[in-house]
GROMACS .gro file of C-alpha atoms in nm:
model
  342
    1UNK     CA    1   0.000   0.000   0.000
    2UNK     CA    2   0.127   0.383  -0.038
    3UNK     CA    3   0.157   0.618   0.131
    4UNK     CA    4  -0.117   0.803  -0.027
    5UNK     CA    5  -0.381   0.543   0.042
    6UNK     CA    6  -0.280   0.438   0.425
    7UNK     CA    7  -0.355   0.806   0.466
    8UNK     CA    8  -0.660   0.774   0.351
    9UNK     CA    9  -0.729   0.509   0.591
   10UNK     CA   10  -0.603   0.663   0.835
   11UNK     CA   11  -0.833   0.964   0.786
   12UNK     CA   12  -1.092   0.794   0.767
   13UNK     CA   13  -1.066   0.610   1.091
   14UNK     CA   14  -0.984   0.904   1.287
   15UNK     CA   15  -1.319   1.075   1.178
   16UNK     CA   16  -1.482   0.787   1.401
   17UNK     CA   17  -1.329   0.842   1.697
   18UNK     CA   18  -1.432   1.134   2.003
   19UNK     CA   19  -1.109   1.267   2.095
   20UNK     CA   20  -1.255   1.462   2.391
   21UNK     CA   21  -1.359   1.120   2.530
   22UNK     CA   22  -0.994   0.987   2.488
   23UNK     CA   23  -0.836   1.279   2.752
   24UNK     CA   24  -0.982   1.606   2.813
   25UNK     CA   25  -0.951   1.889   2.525
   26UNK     CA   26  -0.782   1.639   2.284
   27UNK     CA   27  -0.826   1.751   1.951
   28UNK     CA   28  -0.699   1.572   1.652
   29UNK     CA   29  -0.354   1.724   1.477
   30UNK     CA   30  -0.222   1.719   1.129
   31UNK     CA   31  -0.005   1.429   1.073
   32UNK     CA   32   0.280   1.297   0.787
   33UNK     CA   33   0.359   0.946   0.696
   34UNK     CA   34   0.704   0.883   0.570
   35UNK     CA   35   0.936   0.644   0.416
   36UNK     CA   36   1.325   0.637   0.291
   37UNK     CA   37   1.184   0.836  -0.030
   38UNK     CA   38   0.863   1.010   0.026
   39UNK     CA   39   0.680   1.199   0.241
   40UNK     CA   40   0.268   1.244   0.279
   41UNK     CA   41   0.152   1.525   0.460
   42UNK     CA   42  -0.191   1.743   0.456
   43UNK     CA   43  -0.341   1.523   0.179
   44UNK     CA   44  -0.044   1.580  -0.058
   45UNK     CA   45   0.339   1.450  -0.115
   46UNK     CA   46   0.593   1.698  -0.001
   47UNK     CA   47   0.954   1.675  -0.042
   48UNK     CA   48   1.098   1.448   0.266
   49UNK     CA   49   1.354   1.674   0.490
   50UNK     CA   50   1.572   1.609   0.784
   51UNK     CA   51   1.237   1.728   0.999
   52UNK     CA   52   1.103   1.364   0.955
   53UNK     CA   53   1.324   1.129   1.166
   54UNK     CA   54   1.157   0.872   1.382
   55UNK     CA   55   0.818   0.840   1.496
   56UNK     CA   56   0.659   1.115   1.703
   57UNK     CA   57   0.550   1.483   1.715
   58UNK     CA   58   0.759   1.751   1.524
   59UNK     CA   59   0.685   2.144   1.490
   60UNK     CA   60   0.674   2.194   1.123
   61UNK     CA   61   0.571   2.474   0.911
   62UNK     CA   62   0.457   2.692   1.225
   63UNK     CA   63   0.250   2.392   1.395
   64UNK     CA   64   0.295   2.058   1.569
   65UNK     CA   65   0.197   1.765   1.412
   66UNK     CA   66   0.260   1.361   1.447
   67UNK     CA   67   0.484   1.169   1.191
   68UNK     CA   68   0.505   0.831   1.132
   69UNK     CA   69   0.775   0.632   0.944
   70UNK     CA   70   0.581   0.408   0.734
   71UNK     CA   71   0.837   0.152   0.679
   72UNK     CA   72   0.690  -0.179   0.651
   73UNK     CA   73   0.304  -0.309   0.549
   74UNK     CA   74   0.105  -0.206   0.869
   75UNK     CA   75  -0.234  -0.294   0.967
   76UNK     CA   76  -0.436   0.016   0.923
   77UNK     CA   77  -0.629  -0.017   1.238
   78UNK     CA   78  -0.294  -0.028   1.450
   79UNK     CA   79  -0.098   0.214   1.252
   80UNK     CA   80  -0.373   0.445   1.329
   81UNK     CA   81  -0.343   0.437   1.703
   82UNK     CA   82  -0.003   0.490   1.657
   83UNK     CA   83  -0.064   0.811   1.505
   84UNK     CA   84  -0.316   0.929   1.738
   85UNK     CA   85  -0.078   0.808   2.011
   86UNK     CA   86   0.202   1.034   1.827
   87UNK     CA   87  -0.110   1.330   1.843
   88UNK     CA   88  -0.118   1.295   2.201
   89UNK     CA   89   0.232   1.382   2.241
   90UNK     CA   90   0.202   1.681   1.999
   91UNK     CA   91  -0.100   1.808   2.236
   92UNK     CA   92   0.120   1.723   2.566
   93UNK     CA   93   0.354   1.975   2.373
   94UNK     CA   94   0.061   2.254   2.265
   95UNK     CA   95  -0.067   2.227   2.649
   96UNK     CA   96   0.282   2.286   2.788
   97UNK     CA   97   0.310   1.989   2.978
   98UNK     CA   98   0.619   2.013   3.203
   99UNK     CA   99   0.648   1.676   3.378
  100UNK     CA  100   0.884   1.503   3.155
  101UNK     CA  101   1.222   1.373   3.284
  102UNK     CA  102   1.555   1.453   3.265
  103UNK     CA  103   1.627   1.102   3.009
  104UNK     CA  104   1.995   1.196   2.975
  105UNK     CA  105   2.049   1.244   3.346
  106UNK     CA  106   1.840   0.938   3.397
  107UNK     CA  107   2.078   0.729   3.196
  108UNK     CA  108   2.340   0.797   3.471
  109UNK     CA  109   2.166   0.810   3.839
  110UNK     CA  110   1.883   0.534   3.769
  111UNK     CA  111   1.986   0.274   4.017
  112UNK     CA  112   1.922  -0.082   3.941
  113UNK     CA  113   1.895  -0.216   4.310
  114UNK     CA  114   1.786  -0.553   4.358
  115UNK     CA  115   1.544  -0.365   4.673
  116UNK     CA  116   1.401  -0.110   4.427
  117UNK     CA  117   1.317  -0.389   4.143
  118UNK     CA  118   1.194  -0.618   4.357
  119UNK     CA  119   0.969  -0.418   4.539
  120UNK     CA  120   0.844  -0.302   4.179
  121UNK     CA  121   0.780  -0.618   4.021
  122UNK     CA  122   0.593  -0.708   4.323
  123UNK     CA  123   0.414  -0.377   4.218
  124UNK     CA  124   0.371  -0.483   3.879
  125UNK     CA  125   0.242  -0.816   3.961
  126UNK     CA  126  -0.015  -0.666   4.151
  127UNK     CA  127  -0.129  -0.464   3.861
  128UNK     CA  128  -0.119  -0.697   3.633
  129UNK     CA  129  -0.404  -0.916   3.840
  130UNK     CA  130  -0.582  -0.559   3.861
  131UNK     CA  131  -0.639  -0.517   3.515
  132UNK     CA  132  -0.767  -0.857   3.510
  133UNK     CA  133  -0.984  -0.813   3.803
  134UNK     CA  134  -1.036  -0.549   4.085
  135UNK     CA  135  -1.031  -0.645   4.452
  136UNK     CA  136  -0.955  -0.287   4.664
  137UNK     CA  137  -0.746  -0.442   4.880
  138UNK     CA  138  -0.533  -0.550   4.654
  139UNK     CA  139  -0.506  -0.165   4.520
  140UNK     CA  140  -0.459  -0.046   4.873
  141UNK     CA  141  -0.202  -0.258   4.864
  142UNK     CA  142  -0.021  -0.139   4.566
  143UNK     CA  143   0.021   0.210   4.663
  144UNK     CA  144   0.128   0.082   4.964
  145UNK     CA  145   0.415  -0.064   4.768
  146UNK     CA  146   0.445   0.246   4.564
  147UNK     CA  147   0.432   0.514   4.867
  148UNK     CA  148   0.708   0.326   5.040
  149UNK     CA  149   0.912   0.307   4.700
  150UNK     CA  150   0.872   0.704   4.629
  151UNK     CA  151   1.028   0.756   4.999
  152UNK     CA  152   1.303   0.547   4.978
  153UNK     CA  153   1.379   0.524   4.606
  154UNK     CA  154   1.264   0.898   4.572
  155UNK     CA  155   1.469   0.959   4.232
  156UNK     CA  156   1.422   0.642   4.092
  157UNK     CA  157   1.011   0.720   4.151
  158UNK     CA  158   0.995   1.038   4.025
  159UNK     CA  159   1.152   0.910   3.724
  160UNK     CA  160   0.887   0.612   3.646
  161UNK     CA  161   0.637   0.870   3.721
  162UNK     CA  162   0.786   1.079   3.445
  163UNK     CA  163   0.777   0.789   3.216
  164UNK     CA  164   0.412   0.702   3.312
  165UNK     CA  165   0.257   1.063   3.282
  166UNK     CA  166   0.432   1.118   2.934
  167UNK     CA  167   0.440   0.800   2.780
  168UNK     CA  168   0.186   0.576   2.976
  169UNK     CA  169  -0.104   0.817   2.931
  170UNK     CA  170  -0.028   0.803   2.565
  171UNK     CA  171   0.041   0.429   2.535
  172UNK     CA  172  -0.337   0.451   2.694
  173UNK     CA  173  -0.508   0.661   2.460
  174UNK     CA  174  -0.367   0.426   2.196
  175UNK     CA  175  -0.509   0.141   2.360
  176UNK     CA  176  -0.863   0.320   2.366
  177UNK     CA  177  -0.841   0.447   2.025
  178UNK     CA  178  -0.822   0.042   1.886
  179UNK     CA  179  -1.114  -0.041   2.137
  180UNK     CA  180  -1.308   0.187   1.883
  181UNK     CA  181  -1.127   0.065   1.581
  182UNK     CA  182  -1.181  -0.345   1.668
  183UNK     CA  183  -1.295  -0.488   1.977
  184UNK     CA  184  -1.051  -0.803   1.924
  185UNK     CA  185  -0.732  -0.589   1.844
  186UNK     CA  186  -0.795  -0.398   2.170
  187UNK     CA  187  -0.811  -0.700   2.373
  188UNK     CA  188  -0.495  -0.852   2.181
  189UNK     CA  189  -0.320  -0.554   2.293
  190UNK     CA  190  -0.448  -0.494   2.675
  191UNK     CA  191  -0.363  -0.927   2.723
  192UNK     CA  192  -0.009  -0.808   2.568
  193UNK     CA  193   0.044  -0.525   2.825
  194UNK     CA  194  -0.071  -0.790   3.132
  195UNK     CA  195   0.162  -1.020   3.027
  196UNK     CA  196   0.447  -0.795   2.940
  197UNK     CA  197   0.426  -0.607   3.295
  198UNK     CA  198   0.454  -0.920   3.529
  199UNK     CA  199   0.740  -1.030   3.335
  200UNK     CA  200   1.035  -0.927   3.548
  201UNK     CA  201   1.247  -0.955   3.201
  202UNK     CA  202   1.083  -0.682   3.057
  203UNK     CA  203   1.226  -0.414   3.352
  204UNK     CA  204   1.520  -0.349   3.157
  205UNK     CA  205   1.564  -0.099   3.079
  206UNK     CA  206   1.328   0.021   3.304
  207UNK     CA  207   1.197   0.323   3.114
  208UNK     CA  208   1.005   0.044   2.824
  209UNK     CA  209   0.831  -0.107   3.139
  210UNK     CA  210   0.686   0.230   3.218
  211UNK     CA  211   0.454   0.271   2.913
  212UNK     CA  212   0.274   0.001   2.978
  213UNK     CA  213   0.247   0.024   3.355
  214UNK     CA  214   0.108   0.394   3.319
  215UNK     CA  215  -0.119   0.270   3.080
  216UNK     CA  216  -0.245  -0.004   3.286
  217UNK     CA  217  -0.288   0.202   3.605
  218UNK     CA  218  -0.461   0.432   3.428
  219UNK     CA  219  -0.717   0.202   3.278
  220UNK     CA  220  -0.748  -0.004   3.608
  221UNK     CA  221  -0.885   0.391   3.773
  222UNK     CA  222  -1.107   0.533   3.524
  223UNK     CA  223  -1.254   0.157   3.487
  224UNK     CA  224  -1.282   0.132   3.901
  225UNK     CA  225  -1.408   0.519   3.978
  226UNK     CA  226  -1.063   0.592   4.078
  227UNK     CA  227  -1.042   0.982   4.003
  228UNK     CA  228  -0.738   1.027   3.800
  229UNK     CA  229  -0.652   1.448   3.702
  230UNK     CA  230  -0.601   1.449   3.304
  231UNK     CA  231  -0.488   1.834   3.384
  232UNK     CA  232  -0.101   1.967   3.293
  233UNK     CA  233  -0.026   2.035   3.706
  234UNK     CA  234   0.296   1.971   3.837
  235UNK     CA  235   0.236   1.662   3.953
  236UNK     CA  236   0.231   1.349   3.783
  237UNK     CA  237  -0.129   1.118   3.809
  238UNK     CA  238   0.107   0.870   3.973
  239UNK     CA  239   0.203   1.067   4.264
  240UNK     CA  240  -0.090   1.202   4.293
  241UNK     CA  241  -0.260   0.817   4.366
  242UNK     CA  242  -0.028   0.785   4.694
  243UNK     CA  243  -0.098   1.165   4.812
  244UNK     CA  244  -0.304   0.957   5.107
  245UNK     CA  245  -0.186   0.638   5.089
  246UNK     CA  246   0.031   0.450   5.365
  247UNK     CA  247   0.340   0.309   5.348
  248UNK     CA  248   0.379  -0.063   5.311
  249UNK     CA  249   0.627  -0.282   5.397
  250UNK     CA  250   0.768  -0.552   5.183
  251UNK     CA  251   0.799  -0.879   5.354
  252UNK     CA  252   0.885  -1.103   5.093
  253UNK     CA  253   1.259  -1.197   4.961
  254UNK     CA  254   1.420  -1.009   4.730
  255UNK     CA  255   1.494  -1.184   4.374
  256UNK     CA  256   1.575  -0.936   4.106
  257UNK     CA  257   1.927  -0.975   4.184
  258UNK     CA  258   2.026  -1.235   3.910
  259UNK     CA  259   1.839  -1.023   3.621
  260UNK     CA  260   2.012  -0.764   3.729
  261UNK     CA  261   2.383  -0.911   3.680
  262UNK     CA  262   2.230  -1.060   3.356
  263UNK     CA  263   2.153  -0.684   3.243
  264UNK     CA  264   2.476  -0.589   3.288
  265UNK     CA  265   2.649  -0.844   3.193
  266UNK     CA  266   2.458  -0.841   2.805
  267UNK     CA  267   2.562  -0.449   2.815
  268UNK     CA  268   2.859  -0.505   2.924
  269UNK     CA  269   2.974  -0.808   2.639
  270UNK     CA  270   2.809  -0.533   2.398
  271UNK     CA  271   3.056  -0.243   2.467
  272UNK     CA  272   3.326  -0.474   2.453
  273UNK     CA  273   3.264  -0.631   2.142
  274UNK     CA  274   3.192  -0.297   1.995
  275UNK     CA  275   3.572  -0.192   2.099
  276UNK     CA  276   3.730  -0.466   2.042
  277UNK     CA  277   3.601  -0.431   1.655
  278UNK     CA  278   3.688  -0.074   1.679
  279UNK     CA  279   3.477   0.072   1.393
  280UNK     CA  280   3.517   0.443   1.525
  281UNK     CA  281   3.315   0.694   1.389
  282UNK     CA  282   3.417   0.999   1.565
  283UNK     CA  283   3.697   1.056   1.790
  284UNK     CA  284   3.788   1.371   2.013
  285UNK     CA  285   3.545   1.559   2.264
  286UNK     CA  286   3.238   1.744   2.200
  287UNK     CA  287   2.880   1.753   2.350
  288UNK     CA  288   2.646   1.449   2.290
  289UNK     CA  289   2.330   1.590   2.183
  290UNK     CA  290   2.121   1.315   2.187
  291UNK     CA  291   2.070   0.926   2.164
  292UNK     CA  292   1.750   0.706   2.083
  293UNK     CA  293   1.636   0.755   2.460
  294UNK     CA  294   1.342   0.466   2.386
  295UNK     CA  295   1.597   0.148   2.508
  296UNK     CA  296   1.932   0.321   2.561
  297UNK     CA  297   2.141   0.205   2.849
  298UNK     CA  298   2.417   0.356   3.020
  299UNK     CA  299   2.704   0.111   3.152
  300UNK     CA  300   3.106   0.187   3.244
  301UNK     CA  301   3.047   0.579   3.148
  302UNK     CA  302   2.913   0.397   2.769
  303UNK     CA  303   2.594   0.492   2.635
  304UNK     CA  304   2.452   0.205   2.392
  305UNK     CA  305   2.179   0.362   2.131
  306UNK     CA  306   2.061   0.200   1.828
  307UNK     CA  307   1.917   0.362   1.548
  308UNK     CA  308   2.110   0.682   1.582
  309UNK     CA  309   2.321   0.905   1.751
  310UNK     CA  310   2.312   1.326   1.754
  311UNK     CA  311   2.630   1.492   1.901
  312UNK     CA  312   2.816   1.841   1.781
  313UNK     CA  313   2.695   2.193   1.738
  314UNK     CA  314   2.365   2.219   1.841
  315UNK     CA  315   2.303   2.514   1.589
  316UNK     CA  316   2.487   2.204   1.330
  317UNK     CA  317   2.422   1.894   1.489
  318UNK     CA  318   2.541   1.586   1.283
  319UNK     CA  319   2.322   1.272   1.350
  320UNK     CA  320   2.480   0.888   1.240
  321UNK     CA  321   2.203   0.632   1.186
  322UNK     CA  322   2.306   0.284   1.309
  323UNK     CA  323   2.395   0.128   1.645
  324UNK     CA  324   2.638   0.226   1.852
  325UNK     CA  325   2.887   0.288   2.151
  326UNK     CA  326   2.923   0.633   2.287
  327UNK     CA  327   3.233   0.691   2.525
  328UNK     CA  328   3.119   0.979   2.730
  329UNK     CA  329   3.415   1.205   2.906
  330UNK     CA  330   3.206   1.346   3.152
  331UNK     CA  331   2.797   1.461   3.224
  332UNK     CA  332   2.676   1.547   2.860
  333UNK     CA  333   3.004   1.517   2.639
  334UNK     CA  334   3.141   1.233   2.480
  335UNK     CA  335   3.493   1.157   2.348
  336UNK     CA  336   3.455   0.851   2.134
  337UNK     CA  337   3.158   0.667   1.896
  338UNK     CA  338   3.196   0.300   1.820
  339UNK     CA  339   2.972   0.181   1.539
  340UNK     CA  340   2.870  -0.176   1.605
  341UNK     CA  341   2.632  -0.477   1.413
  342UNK     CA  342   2.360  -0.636   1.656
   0.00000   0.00000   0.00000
C-alpha cells in the first residue's frame, strides 16, 4: 500500500473516533507518513527533509503535528493508534506539559537495586491481576508498595512517574483508540500489556516497562471510579494516587538480583565487542546531543543507542544512523563513537 492510500485510511478512521472522550480537550492534529523516499503530509506529497526522523511529534511549518515512518506493510487499524498516540504527544507539547524527565540524566543516576526492582515487580504483579480483576485491597495494597518506594527510592520514583505521565497516558489513549477501531485488536493488545508487565524480564531498561504500567494504572482507575486528574499540574497522576496512601512494607525476599547481573552483563559483552572491533566513527570531545532515549542504556560511562546518535553543534548537529557505543568524558560530552552490528 502507499503512502497516499494508508492516509486515507487513516483519515478515515480518525473521523470515528471522540477525541474529547480519549483525555480532556484532545483535539486531533495534522499528521505525515514517511518512508526512505517520500513523504505524505496534509493530503499531498511533499519533499521528505531532515524534519522527519523517527516516529513522534515535530513542529513543522509553524505547527505541531505527528509523523510516522511508514516503513513496513502495517495494519491500518494499528498504525492508526499509533498516530493518534504520536497526536497525544504533539498536544502534551501545545498544552505545555512540564512533567517530563531529565532522560539523559536518567541514563546515569537510575539505580538498578535488587530492593528497588523487587519491590516493583511485586508492584507490577499486583497490577497486572488488577487489570484482570479489581479487589480494593489488593489496590490499597499497591500504593502501599508504591508510597514506600517514592520515599526510599525517591529519584528512581519520580523518574517512572515521568515515564508514566508522558508516555503511559499516551500508550493509553492508543489502547482506547483500537477499542473503537476493533474490539478483538484492543483486547490482543491490553492481554499483551498484562503479560508484558509481570514479566520481570521486561524491567530493563526500566523506562520500556513504564509505558505500559502507566497505561495499565490508568485504565485499572477510570474503569474502578478511581479519580485520576487528566490536567497539565505539576504533579504526575502517579504521585498524585499515593498523596493519602500509607506506606507498606515488603515482607517477601528479594529476587531481582540475578536479572540484574544478567543486564549488565549483556551491556557489558556489547561495549566490549563494539571496541574490540573498533569501527570508530568519531573521535575527540564534544557535546552528545542526543541518543534514541526509547531502550538506551548507560554502563562503564558507555551509552549504547541504536538507530542513531546526535552529538556536535547544536546550531549544526550531525546525527549517524546505526547502532552504537558512545564513550562519554564526563555529564553530557562524549569523546569517542563506536559503530557496532547487533
Amino acid at each position: 500500500m502507499e503512502l497516499h492510500e494508508y492516509y486515507s485510511e487513516i483519515n478515515s478512521r480518525i473521523e470515528k473516533i471522540d477525541f474529547d472522550a480519549l483525555w480532556k480537550d484532545f483535539k486531533p492534529l495534522k499528521f505525515a507518513l514517511y518512508n526512505d523516499k517520500k513523504c505524505f503530509f496534509d493530503g499531498q506529497y511533499i519533499e521528505k527533509t531532515d524534519d522527519f526522523f523517527a516516529n513522534t511529534a515535530i513542529e513543522f511549518n509553524g505547527e505541531v503535528i505527528a509523523i510516522w515512518n511508514v516503513s513496513e506493510p502495517t495494519d491500518s487499524d494499528v498504525l492508526t493508534s499509533k498516530i493518534v498516540h504520536e497526536m497525544f504527544h504533539g498536544f502534551q507539547t501545545i498544552s505545555g506539559e512540564k512533567r517530563y524527565a531529565d532522560e539523559m540524566d536518567a541514563l546515569f543516576e537510575y539505580c538498578y537495586s535488587n530492593e528497588n526492582l523487587s519491590v516493583k515487580a511485586e508492584e507490577n504483579r499486583l497490577l497486572s491481576e488488577l487489570a484482570e480483576h479489581f479487589d480494593y485491597a489488593k489496590f490499597t495494597g499497591f500504593l502501599g508498595l508504591r508510597k514506600m518506594r517514592a520515599e526510599q527510592f525517591e529519584y528512581e520514583f519520580r523518574y517512572e512517574t515521568s515515564i508514566e505521565q508522558i508516555e503511559g497516558t499516551a500508550n493509553f489513549v492508543e489502547l482506547q483508540t483500537l477499542k473503537i477501531l476493533d474490539e478483538s485488536k484492543y483486547l490482543r493488545k491490553l492481554q499483551r500489556m498484562i503479560s508484558s508487565v509481570a514479566d520481570t524480564e521486561r524491567l530493563f531498561p526500566v523506562r520500556i516497562a513504564c509505558y505500559d504500567i502507566g497505561a495499565l494504572l490508568l485504565l485499572v482507575c477510570k474503569n474502578n471510579g478511581i479519580p485520576v486528574s487528566e490536567d497539565f499540574s505539576d504533579k504526575t497522576f502517579p504521585e498524585k494516587l499515593i498523596e493519602n496512601a500509607a506506606a507498606a512494607t515488603f515482607t517477601k525476599s528479594l529476587f531481582m538480583q540475578p536479572q540484574i547481573d544478567a543486564f549488565f552483563a549483556c551491556a557489558d559483552e556489547l561495549i566490549n565487542r563494539a571496541i574490540a572491533k573498533n569501527d570508530v566513527i568519531f573521535d575527540g570531545e564534544t557535546p552528545l546531543l542526543g541518543v534514541n532515549i526509547y531502550d538506551a542504556v548507560c554502563r562503564r560511562g558507555y551509552i549504547i543507542t541504536k538507530h542513531f546518535v546526535m552529538f556536535g553543534d547544536e546550531k549544526t548537529p550531525r546525527t549517524e544512523s546505526g547502532n552504537f557505543v558512545v564513550e562519554t568524558s564526563r555529564r553530557g560530552f562524549l569523546k569517542r563513537i563506536y559503530r557496532f552490528e547487533l
